[in-house]
Amino acid sequence: MAGSVKEFTDANWKSEVLDSTIPVVVDFWAPWCGPCRNLAPTIEKLAGEFEGKVKIGKLNTDENQDTPGSLRISAIPTVLVFQQGKEVDRLVGVNPEGKFKAALAKLGVS
């Protein structure tokens, strides 16, 4: 993963996402998914911009199937926003950077 983008897996999901003390943005993606590749630069930019304030990462749905299944992820890319271990926002498809920033602003992150 590039720069400050974390790699989330079924194995580290609880420690990295659910137990995080700061908000977490998770991009559910797969290598074969064209729209996922289109979204990647936005995710990387946000990770750099919000480093230290928000944990931003990606979870490969091909390699990790338990977590997406338990969260009812039915299409990719899907981006979930978590705060204090709870899902607080869900953005499906390729969304503009401003939509992600608005989701974070609702949590008081700017």
Short mmCIF file of C-alpha atoms in Angstrom, two decimals:
data_model
loop_
_atom_site.label_atom_id
_atom_site.label_comp_id
_atom_site.label_asym_id
_atom_site.label_seq_id
_atom_site.Cartn_x
_atom_site.Cartn_y
_atom_site.Cartn_z
CA MET A 1 0.00 0.00 0.00
CA ALA A 2 1.20 3.48 -0.83
CA GLY A 3 2.48 5.93 1.76
CA SER A 4 0.18 6.24 4.73
CA VAL A 5 -2.55 3.94 3.34
CA LYS A 6 -2.90 0.98 5.71
CA GLU A 7 -3.59 -2.59 4.67
CA PHE A 8 -6.54 -4.05 6.54
CA THR A 9 -7.18 -7.79 6.67
CA ASP A 10 -9.58 -10.19 8.37
CA ALA A 11 -6.77 -10.89 10.84
CA ASN A 12 -6.09 -7.27 11.87
CA TRP A 13 -9.67 -5.93 11.48
CA LYS A 14 -10.46 -5.79 15.21
CA SER A 15 -7.18 -4.19 16.30
CA GLU A 16 -6.84 -1.77 13.37
CA VAL A 17 -10.48 -0.75 12.81
CA LEU A 18 -12.84 -1.69 15.63
CA ASP A 19 -10.42 -0.84 18.45
CA SER A 20 -9.05 2.34 16.82
CA THR A 21 -9.10 5.50 18.94
CA ILE A 22 -9.39 7.68 15.81
CA PRO A 23 -11.89 7.46 12.91
CA VAL A 24 -11.14 4.84 10.26
CA VAL A 25 -11.90 4.91 6.53
CA VAL A 26 -11.87 1.50 4.83
CA ASP A 27 -11.84 1.06 1.04
CA PHE A 28 -13.11 -2.41 0.09
CA TRP A 29 -11.51 -3.23 -3.27
CA ALA A 30 -10.10 -5.96 -5.52
CA PRO A 31 -7.19 -5.85 -8.02
CA TRP A 32 -9.44 -6.75 -11.00
CA CYS A 33 -11.91 -3.92 -10.26
CA GLY A 34 -11.50 -0.97 -12.65
CA PRO A 35 -13.55 1.51 -10.58
CA CYS A 36 -11.48 0.49 -7.52
CA ARG A 37 -8.31 1.44 -9.38
CA ASN A 38 -9.93 4.78 -10.33
CA LEU A 39 -10.66 5.47 -6.66
CA ALA A 40 -7.14 4.58 -5.42
CA PRO A 41 -5.52 8.03 -6.03
CA THR A 42 -8.29 9.72 -4.02
CA ILE A 43 -7.81 7.29 -1.12
CA GLU A 44 -4.02 7.85 -1.20
CA LYS A 45 -4.47 11.65 -1.25
CA LEU A 46 -6.87 11.55 1.71
CA ALA A 47 -4.48 9.26 3.64
CA GLY A 48 -1.70 11.81 3.25
CA GLU A 49 -3.91 14.78 4.06
CA PHE A 50 -5.51 13.28 7.18
CA GLU A 51 -2.47 11.35 8.49
CA GLY A 52 -2.54 11.26 12.29
CA LYS A 53 -6.21 12.34 12.43
CA VAL A 54 -7.86 9.46 10.55
CA LYS A 55 -6.66 5.95 9.80
CA ILE A 56 -7.23 5.27 6.08
CA GLY A 57 -6.72 1.90 4.46
CA LYS A 58 -7.82 -0.73 2.01
CA LEU A 59 -9.14 -4.25 2.40
CA ASN A 60 -8.72 -6.64 -0.54
CA THR A 61 -12.03 -8.49 -0.80
CA ASP A 62 -10.48 -11.36 -2.78
CA GLU A 63 -7.96 -12.15 -0.04
CA ASN A 64 -10.23 -11.32 2.94
CA GLN A 65 -13.79 -12.55 2.59
CA ASP A 66 -14.99 -12.82 6.20
CA THR A 67 -15.06 -9.10 7.00
CA PRO A 68 -16.82 -7.87 3.82
CA GLY A 69 -19.37 -10.68 4.19
CA SER A 70 -20.16 -9.75 7.78
CA LEU A 71 -20.62 -6.08 6.76
CA ARG A 72 -22.92 -6.88 3.81
CA ILE A 73 -20.52 -5.49 1.21
CA SER A 74 -22.25 -6.41 -2.06
CA ALA A 75 -20.46 -4.09 -4.51
CA ILE A 76 -16.97 -2.68 -4.79
CA PRO A 77 -15.60 -0.15 -4.38
CA THR A 78 -17.42 0.47 -1.11
CA VAL A 79 -15.90 2.80 1.45
CA LEU A 80 -17.00 2.55 5.08
CA VAL A 81 -16.29 5.14 7.76
CA PHE A 82 -15.96 3.91 11.34
CA GLN A 83 -15.86 5.83 14.59
CA GLN A 84 -15.39 4.10 17.94
CA GLY A 85 -15.80 0.70 16.26
CA LYS A 86 -19.17 1.52 14.67
CA GLU A 87 -19.99 2.09 11.01
CA VAL A 88 -21.11 5.73 10.66
CA ASP A 89 -21.07 6.19 6.88
CA ARG A 90 -21.08 4.08 3.71
CA LEU A 91 -20.14 5.35 0.24
CA VAL A 92 -20.64 2.95 -2.67
CA GLY A 93 -18.93 3.43 -6.02
CA VAL A 94 -16.37 5.98 -7.15
CA ASN A 95 -17.09 9.18 -5.25
CA PRO A 96 -15.36 12.57 -5.48
CA GLU A 97 -12.86 13.59 -2.82
CA GLY A 98 -15.33 16.16 -1.46
CA LYS A 99 -17.83 13.47 -0.52
CA PHE A 100 -15.24 11.71 1.67
CA LYS A 101 -14.20 15.01 3.26
CA ALA A 102 -17.87 15.78 4.02
CA ALA A 103 -18.23 12.38 5.71
CA LEU A 104 -15.18 13.12 7.86
CA ALA A 105 -16.38 16.66 8.61
CA LYS A 106 -19.55 15.15 10.13
CA LEU A 107 -17.22 13.48 12.64
CA GLY A 108 -15.48 16.76 13.42
CA VAL A 109 -12.38 15.95 11.36
CA SER A 110 -11.05 18.62 9.01
#
